[in-house]
Coordinates of C-alpha atoms in Angstrom, one line a residue:
Chain A
M1 CA 24.7 -17.0 14.8
T2 CA 23.2 -20.5 14.2
I3 CA 19.6 -21.3 14.7
E4 CA 18.1 -24.8 15.2
G5 CA 14.4 -25.3 15.1
T6 CA 11.3 -27.3 14.0
V7 CA 9.7 -26.4 10.7
W8 CA 6.2 -25.0 10.2
K9 CA 5.5 -25.3 6.4
Y10 CA 3.2 -23.1 4.4
G11 CA 2.4 -22.5 0.7
D12 CA 2.6 -19.5 -1.7
N13 CA 1.3 -16.0 -1.0
V14 CA 0.9 -16.2 2.7
D15 CA -0.5 -12.7 3.2
T16 CA -0.3 -10.3 6.2
D17 CA -4.0 -10.7 6.8
V18 CA -3.5 -14.3 7.8
I19 CA -0.2 -13.7 9.5
I20 CA -2.0 -11.3 11.8
P21 CA -5.7 -10.6 11.0
A22 CA -6.6 -6.9 10.9
R23 CA -9.2 -7.4 13.7
Y24 CA -6.2 -7.6 16.1
L25 CA -4.5 -4.4 14.8
N26 CA -5.9 -2.4 17.7
V27 CA -2.9 -3.7 19.7
S28 CA 0.8 -3.5 18.7
T29 CA 3.0 -5.4 21.2
P30 CA 4.7 -8.6 19.9
E31 CA 3.4 -10.6 22.8
E32 CA -0.3 -9.7 22.2
L33 CA 0.0 -10.1 18.4
A34 CA 1.7 -13.5 18.7
R35 CA -1.4 -15.0 20.3
H36 CA -3.2 -14.7 17.0
C37 CA -0.4 -15.3 14.6
M38 CA -1.4 -17.4 11.6
E39 CA -4.7 -18.3 13.2
D40 CA -6.8 -18.0 10.0
I41 CA -4.8 -20.6 8.1
D42 CA -3.4 -22.7 11.0
A43 CA -5.3 -22.6 14.3
E44 CA -2.7 -24.9 15.9
F45 CA 0.3 -22.6 15.3
A46 CA 0.0 -19.9 18.0
G47 CA -0.5 -22.5 20.7
A48 CA 2.1 -25.0 19.7
V49 CA 5.0 -22.9 18.2
Q50 CA 8.2 -23.2 20.3
P51 CA 11.0 -20.6 20.6
G52 CA 13.5 -21.2 17.9
D53 CA 11.0 -22.7 15.4
I54 CA 11.4 -21.9 11.7
I55 CA 8.7 -21.0 9.2
V56 CA 9.3 -22.3 5.7
A57 CA 7.0 -21.0 2.9
G58 CA 6.6 -20.6 -0.8
E59 CA 6.5 -17.5 -3.0
N60 CA 5.6 -13.9 -2.0
F61 CA 5.5 -14.5 1.7
G62 CA 4.1 -11.6 3.6
C63 CA 2.2 -10.1 0.6
G64 CA -0.4 -7.4 1.2
S65 CA -0.5 -4.8 3.9
S66 CA 2.5 -2.8 5.2
R67 CA 1.7 -3.7 8.7
E68 CA 4.8 -4.2 10.7
H69 CA 2.6 -6.2 13.1
A70 CA 3.2 -9.2 10.8
P71 CA 6.9 -9.7 11.4
L72 CA 6.4 -8.6 15.0
A73 CA 3.7 -11.3 15.5
I74 CA 6.0 -13.9 14.1
K75 CA 9.0 -12.7 16.1
G76 CA 6.8 -12.5 19.2
A77 CA 5.7 -16.1 18.7
G78 CA 9.3 -17.1 19.1
V79 CA 10.0 -17.9 15.5
A80 CA 13.8 -17.6 14.9
C81 CA 13.8 -17.4 11.1
V82 CA 11.6 -17.5 8.0
V83 CA 12.8 -19.3 4.9
A84 CA 10.8 -18.7 1.7
R85 CA 11.0 -18.9 -2.1
S86 CA 10.5 -15.2 -2.1
F87 CA 9.2 -12.4 0.1
A88 CA 6.9 -9.5 -0.6
R89 CA 9.1 -6.4 -0.5
I90 CA 7.5 -4.5 2.4
F91 CA 7.6 -7.6 4.6
Y92 CA 11.2 -8.1 3.6
R93 CA 12.2 -4.6 4.7
N94 CA 10.1 -4.8 7.9
S95 CA 11.7 -8.0 8.9
I96 CA 15.2 -6.6 8.6
N97 CA 14.1 -3.5 10.4
V98 CA 12.6 -5.3 13.4
G99 CA 15.4 -8.0 13.5
L100 CA 13.5 -11.0 12.2
P101 CA 16.0 -13.1 10.2
I102 CA 14.7 -14.1 6.7
L103 CA 16.3 -16.0 3.9
E104 CA 15.3 -16.7 0.3
C105 CA 16.1 -20.3 -0.6
P106 CA 13.8 -22.0 -3.1
E107 CA 15.7 -25.3 -3.0
A108 CA 15.5 -25.6 0.7
V109 CA 11.7 -24.8 0.6
E110 CA 11.2 -27.5 -2.1
E111 CA 12.8 -30.3 0.0
T112 CA 11.6 -29.4 3.5
E113 CA 8.5 -30.8 5.2
K114 CA 6.5 -29.8 8.2
G115 CA 8.2 -31.1 11.4
D116 CA 11.7 -31.3 9.9
R117 CA 14.6 -29.9 12.0
L118 CA 16.7 -27.2 10.3
T119 CA 19.8 -25.4 11.3
V120 CA 20.4 -22.0 9.8
D121 CA 23.8 -20.2 9.9
L122 CA 22.7 -16.6 9.2
E123 CA 26.1 -15.1 8.6
A124 CA 27.2 -17.8 6.2
G125 CA 23.7 -18.2 4.7
I126 CA 23.8 -22.0 5.1
I127 CA 20.7 -24.0 5.8
T128 CA 21.0 -27.7 6.8
N129 CA 18.0 -30.1 6.9
L130 CA 18.9 -32.5 9.7
R131 CA 16.4 -35.1 8.5
T132 CA 17.7 -35.4 5.0
G133 CA 21.2 -34.2 5.6
R134 CA 20.9 -31.8 2.7
I135 CA 22.9 -28.5 2.9
Y136 CA 21.7 -25.3 1.0
R137 CA 23.6 -22.1 0.4
T138 CA 21.7 -18.8 0.0
S139 CA 23.0 -15.4 -1.3
P140 CA 24.3 -13.3 1.5
F141 CA 22.6 -9.9 2.2
P142 CA 24.1 -6.9 0.5
A143 CA 26.7 -5.2 2.7
F144 CA 24.4 -2.3 3.4
I145 CA 21.7 -4.5 4.8
M146 CA 24.2 -6.5 6.8
E147 CA 25.2 -3.3 8.5
I148 CA 21.6 -2.7 9.6
I149 CA 21.3 -6.2 10.8
Q150 CA 24.6 -6.0 12.7
A151 CA 23.5 -2.8 14.3
G152 CA 20.4 -4.6 15.6
G153 CA 17.9 -3.1 13.2
L154 CA 17.1 0.2 11.5
V155 CA 16.5 2.2 14.7
P156 CA 19.8 1.5 16.4
Y157 CA 21.6 1.8 13.0
T158 CA 20.0 5.2 12.4
R159 CA 20.6 6.4 15.9
K160 CA 24.3 5.6 15.5
R161 CA 24.5 7.5 12.2
L162 CA 22.6 10.5 13.6
E163 CA 25.2 10.7 16.4
E164 CA 28.1 10.4 13.9
Q165 CA 27.0 12.5 11.0
S166 CA 26.4 16.2 11.4
G167 CA 25.3 16.6 7.8
Y168 CA 22.4 14.1 8.0
R169 CA 19.1 15.8 7.0
S170 CA 17.5 15.9 10.4
A171 CA 15.7 18.1 12.9
M172 CA 18.6 17.3 15.2
V173 CA 21.1 19.2 13.1
R174 CA 19.0 22.1 11.9
P175 CA 21.0 25.3 12.2
D176 CA 18.1 27.1 14.0
E177 CA 17.9 24.6 16.8
Chain B
M1 CA 20.5 4.8 -22.4
G2 CA 17.5 6.6 -20.8
H3 CA 15.6 6.1 -17.6
T4 CA 12.2 5.1 -16.5
L5 CA 10.0 7.6 -14.6
A6 CA 10.8 5.8 -11.3
E7 CA 14.5 6.1 -11.9
K8 CA 14.3 9.7 -12.8
I9 CA 12.3 10.7 -9.7
I10 CA 14.6 8.7 -7.4
A11 CA 17.7 10.2 -9.0
A12 CA 16.4 13.7 -8.4
H13 CA 16.1 12.8 -4.7
V14 CA 19.4 11.1 -4.0
A15 CA 20.5 12.5 -0.7
G16 CA 23.6 14.6 -0.8
G17 CA 23.5 14.6 -4.6
E18 CA 22.4 18.2 -5.0
G19 CA 23.4 18.5 -8.6
D20 CA 21.4 17.5 -11.6
D21 CA 23.9 14.8 -12.6
A22 CA 22.9 12.1 -10.2
E23 CA 22.0 9.0 -12.1
V24 CA 20.6 5.8 -10.7
W25 CA 20.1 2.3 -12.2
P26 CA 18.0 -0.7 -11.1
G27 CA 19.7 -2.6 -8.3
D28 CA 21.5 0.5 -6.8
L29 CA 21.0 1.0 -3.1
V30 CA 20.5 4.7 -2.5
E31 CA 19.5 7.0 0.2
V32 CA 16.8 9.4 -0.9
A33 CA 15.2 12.5 0.6
V34 CA 11.5 12.2 0.9
D35 CA 8.9 14.9 0.3
V36 CA 6.0 13.5 2.3
V37 CA 5.9 10.9 5.1
L38 CA 2.5 9.4 5.9
S39 CA 1.1 7.2 8.6
N40 CA -2.4 6.3 10.0
D41 CA -4.0 5.2 13.3
I42 CA -2.9 1.6 12.8
T43 CA 0.7 2.2 11.8
A44 CA 1.5 5.5 13.5
P45 CA 1.6 4.1 17.1
I46 CA 4.4 1.7 16.3
A47 CA 6.2 4.4 14.2
I48 CA 5.9 6.8 17.2
R49 CA 7.3 4.2 19.6
E50 CA 10.3 3.6 17.3
F51 CA 10.7 7.4 16.6
E52 CA 11.1 7.9 20.4
K53 CA 13.9 5.3 20.5
L54 CA 15.9 7.4 17.9
G55 CA 16.8 10.1 20.4
V56 CA 15.4 12.8 18.1
E57 CA 13.3 15.6 19.5
R58 CA 11.4 16.8 16.5
V59 CA 10.3 15.4 13.1
F60 CA 12.4 16.6 10.2
D61 CA 9.6 18.9 8.9
P62 CA 6.2 19.4 10.5
D63 CA 4.9 20.4 7.0
R64 CA 5.8 17.1 5.5
V65 CA 4.8 14.5 8.1
V66 CA 1.2 13.7 7.6
M67 CA -1.0 11.6 9.9
V68 CA -4.6 10.5 9.2
A69 CA -7.0 8.8 11.6
D70 CA -8.9 6.7 9.0
H71 CA -8.6 2.9 9.6
F72 CA -10.4 2.3 12.9
A73 CA -11.8 5.8 13.1
P74 CA -14.3 7.0 14.2
N75 CA -12.9 4.9 17.1
K76 CA -14.4 1.4 16.8
D77 CA -13.5 0.3 20.4
I78 CA -11.4 1.4 23.4
K79 CA -8.1 0.0 22.1
S80 CA -8.6 1.8 18.8
A81 CA -9.4 5.0 20.7
E82 CA -6.1 4.6 22.5
Q83 CA -4.2 4.2 19.2
C84 CA -5.9 7.4 17.8
A85 CA -5.2 9.2 21.0
C86 CA -1.5 8.2 20.8
M87 CA -1.3 9.6 17.3
R88 CA -3.2 12.8 18.2
R89 CA -0.9 13.5 21.1
F90 CA 2.2 13.1 18.9
A91 CA 0.7 15.3 16.1
R92 CA 0.0 18.1 18.6
A93 CA 3.3 17.8 20.4
Q94 CA 5.2 18.0 17.1
G95 CA 3.0 20.7 15.7
L96 CA 2.2 18.7 12.6
L97 CA 0.5 20.9 10.0
H98 CA -1.4 18.1 8.3
Y99 CA -3.0 16.0 10.9
F100 CA -6.5 14.9 10.0
D101 CA -9.1 13.7 12.6
V102 CA -12.7 12.7 12.4
G103 CA -14.8 15.4 10.6
R104 CA -11.9 16.6 8.6
M105 CA -10.3 13.4 7.6
G106 CA -10.8 11.1 4.6
I107 CA -9.3 7.8 3.6
E108 CA -5.7 8.8 3.4
H109 CA -5.1 8.1 -0.3
V110 CA -8.2 9.9 -1.3
L111 CA -7.4 12.8 1.0
L112 CA -3.8 13.6 0.4
P113 CA -4.0 14.4 -3.3
E114 CA -7.2 16.3 -2.8
Q115 CA -5.4 18.5 -0.2
G116 CA -2.6 19.2 -2.6
L117 CA -0.1 17.4 -0.3
V118 CA 1.3 15.3 -3.1
V119 CA 2.6 16.8 -6.3
P120 CA 4.2 15.4 -9.4
G121 CA 7.9 14.3 -9.0
D122 CA 7.5 13.7 -5.3
V123 CA 9.0 10.8 -3.3
V124 CA 6.4 9.8 -0.8
V125 CA 6.7 7.1 1.8
G126 CA 3.7 5.9 3.9
A127 CA 3.1 3.3 6.5
D128 CA 0.4 1.9 4.4
S129 CA 0.8 -0.4 1.5
H130 CA -1.6 1.5 -0.7
T131 CA 0.7 4.6 -0.6
C132 CA 1.5 3.6 -4.2
T133 CA -1.8 5.4 -5.1
Y134 CA 0.1 8.7 -5.6
G135 CA 1.9 7.3 -8.6
A136 CA -1.2 8.5 -10.5
L137 CA 0.2 12.0 -10.1
G138 CA 3.6 11.1 -11.4
A139 CA 5.1 10.7 -8.0
F140 CA 7.3 7.8 -6.7
A141 CA 5.2 6.7 -3.8
T142 CA 5.6 3.5 -1.8
G143 CA 4.4 1.7 1.3
Q144 CA 6.7 0.9 4.1
G145 CA 6.5 -0.4 7.6
S146 CA 6.3 1.7 10.7
T147 CA 10.1 1.5 11.6
D148 CA 11.0 2.8 8.1
I149 CA 8.5 5.6 8.6
A150 CA 9.9 6.4 12.1
V151 CA 13.3 6.9 10.5
A152 CA 11.8 8.9 7.7
M153 CA 10.0 11.1 10.1
A154 CA 13.2 11.8 12.0
T155 CA 15.6 12.2 9.2
G156 CA 13.6 13.0 6.0
C157 CA 15.5 10.2 4.3
I158 CA 15.1 6.6 3.5
W159 CA 17.2 3.9 1.9
M160 CA 15.9 2.0 -1.1
R161 CA 16.9 -0.3 -3.8
V162 CA 16.2 1.3 -7.2
P163 CA 13.5 -1.0 -8.8
E164 CA 13.4 -2.4 -12.3
T165 CA 10.3 -1.2 -14.1
I166 CA 7.6 -3.1 -16.0
R167 CA 5.8 -1.0 -18.6
V168 CA 2.2 -1.9 -19.3
V169 CA 0.7 -0.4 -22.4
Y170 CA -3.0 -0.4 -23.0
H171 CA -4.5 0.0 -26.5
G172 CA -8.0 -0.2 -27.9
Q173 CA -11.5 1.0 -27.1
L174 CA -13.0 0.4 -23.6
Q175 CA -16.3 -1.3 -23.5
P176 CA -19.2 0.4 -21.6
W177 CA -19.0 0.1 -17.8
V178 CA -15.3 -0.8 -17.9
G179 CA -13.0 1.5 -15.9
G180 CA -9.6 1.7 -14.1
K181 CA -10.6 -1.0 -11.6
D182 CA -11.3 -3.5 -14.4
L183 CA -8.0 -2.6 -16.2
I184 CA -5.9 -3.2 -13.1
L185 CA -7.8 -6.3 -12.0
Y186 CA -7.3 -7.7 -15.5
T187 CA -3.6 -6.8 -15.4
I188 CA -3.1 -8.5 -12.0
G189 CA -4.9 -11.5 -13.4
Q190 CA -2.4 -11.6 -16.3
I191 CA 0.8 -11.1 -14.2
G192 CA -0.2 -12.5 -10.9
V193 CA 0.1 -11.3 -7.3
S194 CA 3.9 -11.5 -7.4
G195 CA 4.2 -10.5 -11.1
A196 CA 5.8 -7.1 -10.2
L197 CA 7.6 -8.2 -7.0
Y198 CA 10.2 -5.5 -6.1
K199 CA 9.5 -3.7 -9.3
A200 CA 7.8 -0.4 -10.4
I201 CA 5.0 -0.5 -12.9
E202 CA 4.6 2.3 -15.5
F203 CA 1.1 2.5 -16.9
A204 CA 1.0 3.8 -20.4
G205 CA -0.7 3.9 -23.8
P206 CA -3.7 5.6 -25.4
V207 CA -6.2 4.1 -23.0
V208 CA -4.6 5.4 -19.9
D209 CA -3.9 8.7 -21.6
G210 CA -7.7 9.0 -21.9
L211 CA -8.3 7.9 -18.3
S212 CA -9.5 10.3 -15.6
M213 CA -7.4 11.0 -12.5
A214 CA -9.9 8.9 -10.5
G215 CA -9.3 5.9 -12.8
R216 CA -5.5 6.4 -12.6
F217 CA -5.6 6.6 -8.8
T218 CA -7.5 3.3 -8.8
M219 CA -4.9 1.6 -11.0
A220 CA -1.9 2.9 -9.2
N221 CA -3.5 2.0 -5.9
M222 CA -3.4 -1.7 -6.8
A223 CA 0.2 -1.9 -8.1
I224 CA 1.0 -3.4 -4.7
E225 CA -1.5 -6.3 -5.4
A226 CA 0.9 -7.4 -8.1
G227 CA 3.7 -7.1 -5.6
G228 CA 4.8 -3.7 -7.1
K229 CA 6.9 -1.2 -5.2
A230 CA 5.2 1.7 -7.0
G231 CA 2.8 2.2 -9.9
L232 CA 3.4 5.4 -12.0
F233 CA 1.7 7.5 -14.7
A234 CA 3.5 10.1 -16.7
V235 CA 2.3 13.7 -16.1
D236 CA 0.0 15.0 -18.8
E237 CA -2.8 17.5 -19.4
T238 CA -5.1 15.4 -17.2
T239 CA -2.7 15.7 -14.3
R240 CA -2.3 19.4 -14.8
A241 CA -6.0 20.0 -15.0
Y242 CA -6.5 18.0 -11.8
L243 CA -3.9 20.0 -9.9
A244 CA -5.4 23.2 -11.2
S245 CA -8.8 22.2 -10.0
L246 CA -7.7 21.7 -6.4
Q247 CA -9.2 24.3 -4.0
V248 CA -6.4 24.3 -1.5
A249 CA -4.2 27.1 -0.2
S250 CA -1.0 25.1 -0.4
L251 CA -1.4 24.6 -4.1
Q252 CA -3.4 27.4 -5.8
V253 CA -2.6 26.9 -9.4
A254 CA -4.3 29.1 -11.9
S255 CA -2.9 27.3 -14.9
L256 CA -0.2 24.8 -15.7
Q257 CA 1.3 25.3 -19.1
E258 CA 2.2 22.7 -21.6
A259 CA 5.9 23.3 -21.7
S260 CA 6.9 23.6 -18.1
L261 CA 5.7 23.4 -14.6
Q262 CA 7.9 26.3 -13.6
V263 CA 7.1 29.4 -11.8
A264 CA 6.0 31.6 -14.8
S265 CA 3.0 29.4 -15.4
L266 CA 1.8 29.4 -11.8
Q267 CA 0.0 31.9 -9.7
V268 CA 0.6 31.5 -6.1
A269 CA -1.8 32.7 -3.5
S270 CA -0.2 35.4 -1.4
G271 CA 1.9 33.9 1.3
Q272 CA 0.9 30.4 0.5
V273 CA 3.7 28.4 -1.0
G274 CA 3.5 24.8 0.4
R275 CA 4.1 22.1 -2.1
L276 CA 4.1 24.6 -5.0
A277 CA 7.7 25.5 -4.1
D278 CA 8.7 21.9 -4.8
L279 CA 6.7 21.7 -8.0
Q280 CA 8.5 24.9 -9.3
T281 CA 11.8 23.1 -9.2
R282 CA 10.6 20.4 -11.6
T283 CA 10.1 20.6 -15.3
L284 CA 7.8 18.5 -17.3
A285 CA 10.8 16.6 -18.8
D286 CA 11.5 15.4 -15.3
L287 CA 8.1 13.9 -15.0
L288 CA 8.1 11.7 -18.1
P289 CA 10.0 8.5 -18.8
D290 CA 12.7 8.7 -21.4
D291 CA 11.9 7.3 -24.8
D292 CA 14.9 5.0 -24.6
A293 CA 14.3 3.9 -21.0
A294 CA 15.2 0.2 -20.3
Y295 CA 12.3 -1.9 -19.0
A296 CA 12.4 -5.3 -17.3
Q297 CA 9.4 -6.2 -19.3
V298 CA 6.9 -4.5 -21.6
I299 CA 3.3 -5.9 -21.6
E300 CA 0.8 -4.8 -24.3
I301 CA -2.8 -5.2 -23.5
D302 CA -5.7 -4.8 -26.0
V303 CA -8.6 -3.6 -23.9
G304 CA -11.3 -4.1 -26.5
E305 CA -12.3 -7.5 -25.3
I306 CA -12.1 -6.7 -21.6
E307 CA -15.4 -7.0 -19.7
P308 CA -16.0 -5.7 -16.2
Q309 CA -13.8 -7.9 -14.0
V310 CA -14.3 -9.8 -10.8
A311 CA -11.5 -11.1 -8.6
F312 CA -12.7 -14.2 -6.8
P313 CA -11.6 -15.2 -3.3
H314 CA -8.9 -15.4 -1.9
L315 CA -6.4 -13.5 -4.2
P316 CA -6.7 -10.4 -6.4
E317 CA -5.2 -12.5 -9.3
N318 CA -8.3 -14.9 -9.3
V319 CA -9.9 -12.7 -12.0
R320 CA -12.8 -13.6 -14.3
P321 CA -15.0 -11.6 -16.6
V322 CA -18.3 -10.8 -15.0
S323 CA -20.1 -12.8 -17.6
Q324 CA -18.3 -15.9 -16.3
A325 CA -18.9 -15.3 -12.6
G326 CA -21.8 -17.7 -12.4
D327 CA -24.6 -17.5 -9.9
V328 CA -22.8 -16.0 -6.8
R329 CA -25.4 -14.9 -4.2
I330 CA -24.2 -12.1 -2.0
D331 CA -24.9 -10.7 1.5
Q332 CA -23.1 -7.4 1.4
V333 CA -21.8 -4.7 -1.0
V334 CA -19.2 -2.2 -0.1
I335 CA -18.7 0.8 -2.4
G336 CA -15.8 3.1 -1.4
S337 CA -12.2 2.7 -0.1
C338 CA -8.8 4.2 -1.3
T339 CA -9.4 2.3 -4.5
N340 CA -12.8 3.4 -5.5
G341 CA -14.1 6.1 -3.0
R342 CA -13.8 9.1 -5.2
L343 CA -16.6 11.2 -6.6
E344 CA -16.4 9.7 -10.1
D345 CA -16.8 6.2 -8.5
L346 CA -19.9 7.3 -6.6
R347 CA -21.3 8.8 -9.8
V348 CA -21.0 5.5 -11.5
A349 CA -22.6 3.7 -8.6
A350 CA -25.4 6.2 -8.4
E351 CA -26.1 5.9 -12.1
V352 CA -26.8 2.2 -11.5
L353 CA -28.7 2.6 -8.2
R354 CA -30.9 5.6 -9.1
G355 CA -34.5 4.5 -9.4
R356 CA -33.7 1.0 -8.3
R357 CA -33.7 -0.8 -4.9
V358 CA -31.0 -2.7 -3.1
H359 CA -31.9 -6.4 -3.1
P360 CA -33.7 -7.3 0.2
D361 CA -31.0 -9.9 1.0
V362 CA -28.2 -7.4 0.6
R363 CA -26.7 -4.8 2.9
C364 CA -25.2 -2.1 0.7
I365 CA -22.7 0.3 2.4
V366 CA -21.4 3.3 0.5
I367 CA -18.4 5.2 2.0
P368 CA -17.3 8.5 0.4
G369 CA -13.5 8.6 0.5
S370 CA -13.3 12.1 2.1
Q371 CA -15.4 14.9 3.6
Q372 CA -15.0 16.7 0.2
V373 CA -16.2 13.7 -1.7
Y374 CA -19.1 13.4 0.7
L375 CA -20.0 17.0 0.3
D376 CA -19.7 16.9 -3.5
A377 CA -21.8 13.8 -3.6
L378 CA -24.4 15.3 -1.3
R379 CA -24.6 18.5 -3.5
E380 CA -24.9 16.4 -6.7
G381 CA -27.8 14.3 -5.2
L382 CA -25.8 11.1 -5.2
I383 CA -26.3 10.5 -1.4
E384 CA -30.0 10.9 -1.9
A385 CA -30.0 8.3 -4.6
F386 CA -28.1 5.9 -2.4
V387 CA -30.4 6.4 0.6
E388 CA -33.5 6.1 -1.6
A389 CA -32.2 2.9 -3.0
G390 CA -31.8 1.4 0.5
A391 CA -28.0 1.8 0.9
A392 CA -26.3 2.9 4.1
V393 CA -24.0 5.9 3.7
S394 CA -21.0 6.2 6.1
T395 CA -18.6 8.8 7.1
P396 CA -15.2 8.2 5.5
T397 CA -13.3 5.3 7.0
C398 CA -11.2 2.3 5.9
G399 CA -13.4 0.2 8.3
P400 CA -14.9 -2.7 6.3
C401 CA -12.0 -3.1 3.8
L402 CA -9.8 -4.7 6.4
G403 CA -12.6 -6.2 8.6
G404 CA -12.3 -3.5 11.1
H405 CA -15.8 -2.1 11.5
M406 CA -18.8 -0.7 9.5
G407 CA -19.5 -3.9 7.7
V408 CA -17.7 -7.0 9.1
L409 CA -18.7 -10.3 7.6
A410 CA -20.0 -13.4 9.5
A411 CA -19.0 -17.0 8.7
G412 CA -20.2 -18.1 5.3
E413 CA -21.1 -14.5 4.1
R414 CA -20.1 -13.1 0.8
A415 CA -19.4 -9.5 -0.1
V416 CA -18.9 -7.8 -3.4
S417 CA -16.5 -4.9 -2.8
T418 CA -14.8 -2.1 -4.6
T419 CA -11.8 -2.4 -2.3
N420 CA -8.5 -3.9 -3.1
R421 CA -7.9 -7.2 -1.2
N422 CA -9.9 -10.4 -0.9
F423 CA -7.5 -12.4 1.2
R424 CA -9.0 -15.0 3.6
G425 CA -10.6 -13.2 6.5
R426 CA -9.9 -9.8 5.0
M427 CA -13.4 -8.4 5.7
G428 CA -14.2 -10.5 8.8
H429 CA -14.7 -14.2 9.6
P430 CA -12.0 -16.5 8.0
E431 CA -14.9 -18.4 6.4
S432 CA -16.3 -15.3 4.7
E433 CA -15.6 -14.3 1.1
V434 CA -14.8 -11.1 -0.8
Y435 CA -15.2 -10.5 -4.5
L436 CA -13.4 -7.4 -5.9
V437 CA -15.1 -5.4 -8.6
G438 CA -15.4 -1.8 -9.9
P439 CA -18.3 0.5 -8.7
A440 CA -20.6 -0.4 -11.7
V441 CA -20.6 -4.1 -11.0
A442 CA -20.8 -3.5 -7.2
A443 CA -24.0 -1.4 -7.6
A444 CA -25.5 -3.8 -10.1
S445 CA -24.8 -6.7 -7.8
A446 CA -26.4 -4.8 -4.9
V447 CA -29.6 -4.6 -6.9
A448 CA -29.5 -8.1 -8.3
G449 CA -28.5 -9.9 -5.0
R450 CA -25.8 -11.7 -6.9
I451 CA -22.8 -10.7 -9.0
A452 CA -24.2 -8.9 -12.0
H453 CA -23.3 -6.8 -15.0
P454 CA -25.1 -3.4 -15.0
R455 CA -26.3 -4.0 -18.5
D456 CA -28.3 -7.1 -17.3
L457 CA -30.4 -5.3 -14.8

């Protein structure tokens, strides 16, 4: 799966309170959340972002709250991929779980500017900057995480396992039920 | 080579590995059984939506799935009311034994330990980043998103990468008015907001050995503000005394002996087992790091020179000693939260506020962390001291900490707060500011109308 999109560039420590401010946490659909995505640091973003665009950011992207509303808002805004120097761990898990592709690639972040066009080959972990022609390779996901991604997220992955495995610790397989 | 406390607790929970010989190392991807799964009125609605997609009828154990209406409760608006209603319907339909609504609820991370729902050696996952608070009890507790929590509610299991551990060792003599909040703010100032990214933090040394449970909860609570996956304390006499003091049926512990947490040392109330059954399977040796554990990093901190700390906007790492805060005029003070909403915190604040008045330009809001804390504070006369000083006292809620309700800031306003985050817009308008402090500096600042050290009042 290859993505091509325009870059929105941000700095270090973009926290979940600016990705989606808590005052909007009384709703939870990606479409509603997307309207306010990034608004406290970039008022232009929510109105101008196009489907397939790519967020490129510095260290510790998604730090702070565990709110899954953050990757949902980004996904709902149409962003196809986030490339960062590093991710906060809860955000990292949440993105995989909800099917928002994310890649750690400090070199690509260093040399990418707002408005650049990037292509991202998720399976091969290759990022190409179409402005500079530079090509970057990232570490692939561990096999276990690739399985979750290939299943379409944690819920379909788990559903499949629950159907397959009778020994899984679950209410479904309790002997008294 | 030995193991850190995080590694030992995770190893004991590796799913399918019933024996005692399971061993895990940092970097391993493992599936672990969880003891408690938590969510709140913000995160539960998404978790419930995902749970329903799993094709599972019932949660894995209604005694271990905990839900608390604390963030936007009492309901702040119609949409929040709908979210609370969604969670309430689910809790009733599933027969959850530990669902806490207005009047019984508290801020989740104050409430769960108080209710005896988390015990040493547990693996706890919660759809709230401050779930790491329970590390104070010697549990491996970590925040996750709603989808992870949905799967945990259904299966009782989660996958995780075993984290490396950073050990932080505190030595020396604490100065007056310096507490757990100041130690953790100072530590975050040293290592930065991504200093413990993907890692567990083990808090150790003679200073934390002498720290109360309230101080330990405060420190573990903010492990996430350094990027940490968990923040843990070894179990000791302070932990045991805390558990023994709990007045809850699920954990009636008359005494917990030095050598072992096993059954002989415990007296179980008739017919009430609850979490005690889990505790009985764990020995003290399971709840301490090995002497030869391997750490990613060991940080030694001499606390002798540490003053009360202030984290300036807009990151918890922007820490300065209060004496170097300068003349910061303030509009609001919040004393409470999962970080500093316990009885001991309110005692410190009351000690400063008693006989004084909140500055005329300041709104001071005090929020006991649970109904029990509220009642204890009332009986001790702390609430009276707050009201007489001109502070507002609220029912337990997370409200202002995340700019929800009960103290939202206008553009240009500044708040001093005992909460845990000062990100841009955290407490309201994106042009407002939050300064993080402990309860002593918060109360002193409320009186002075600017950031102040209590000794200077």
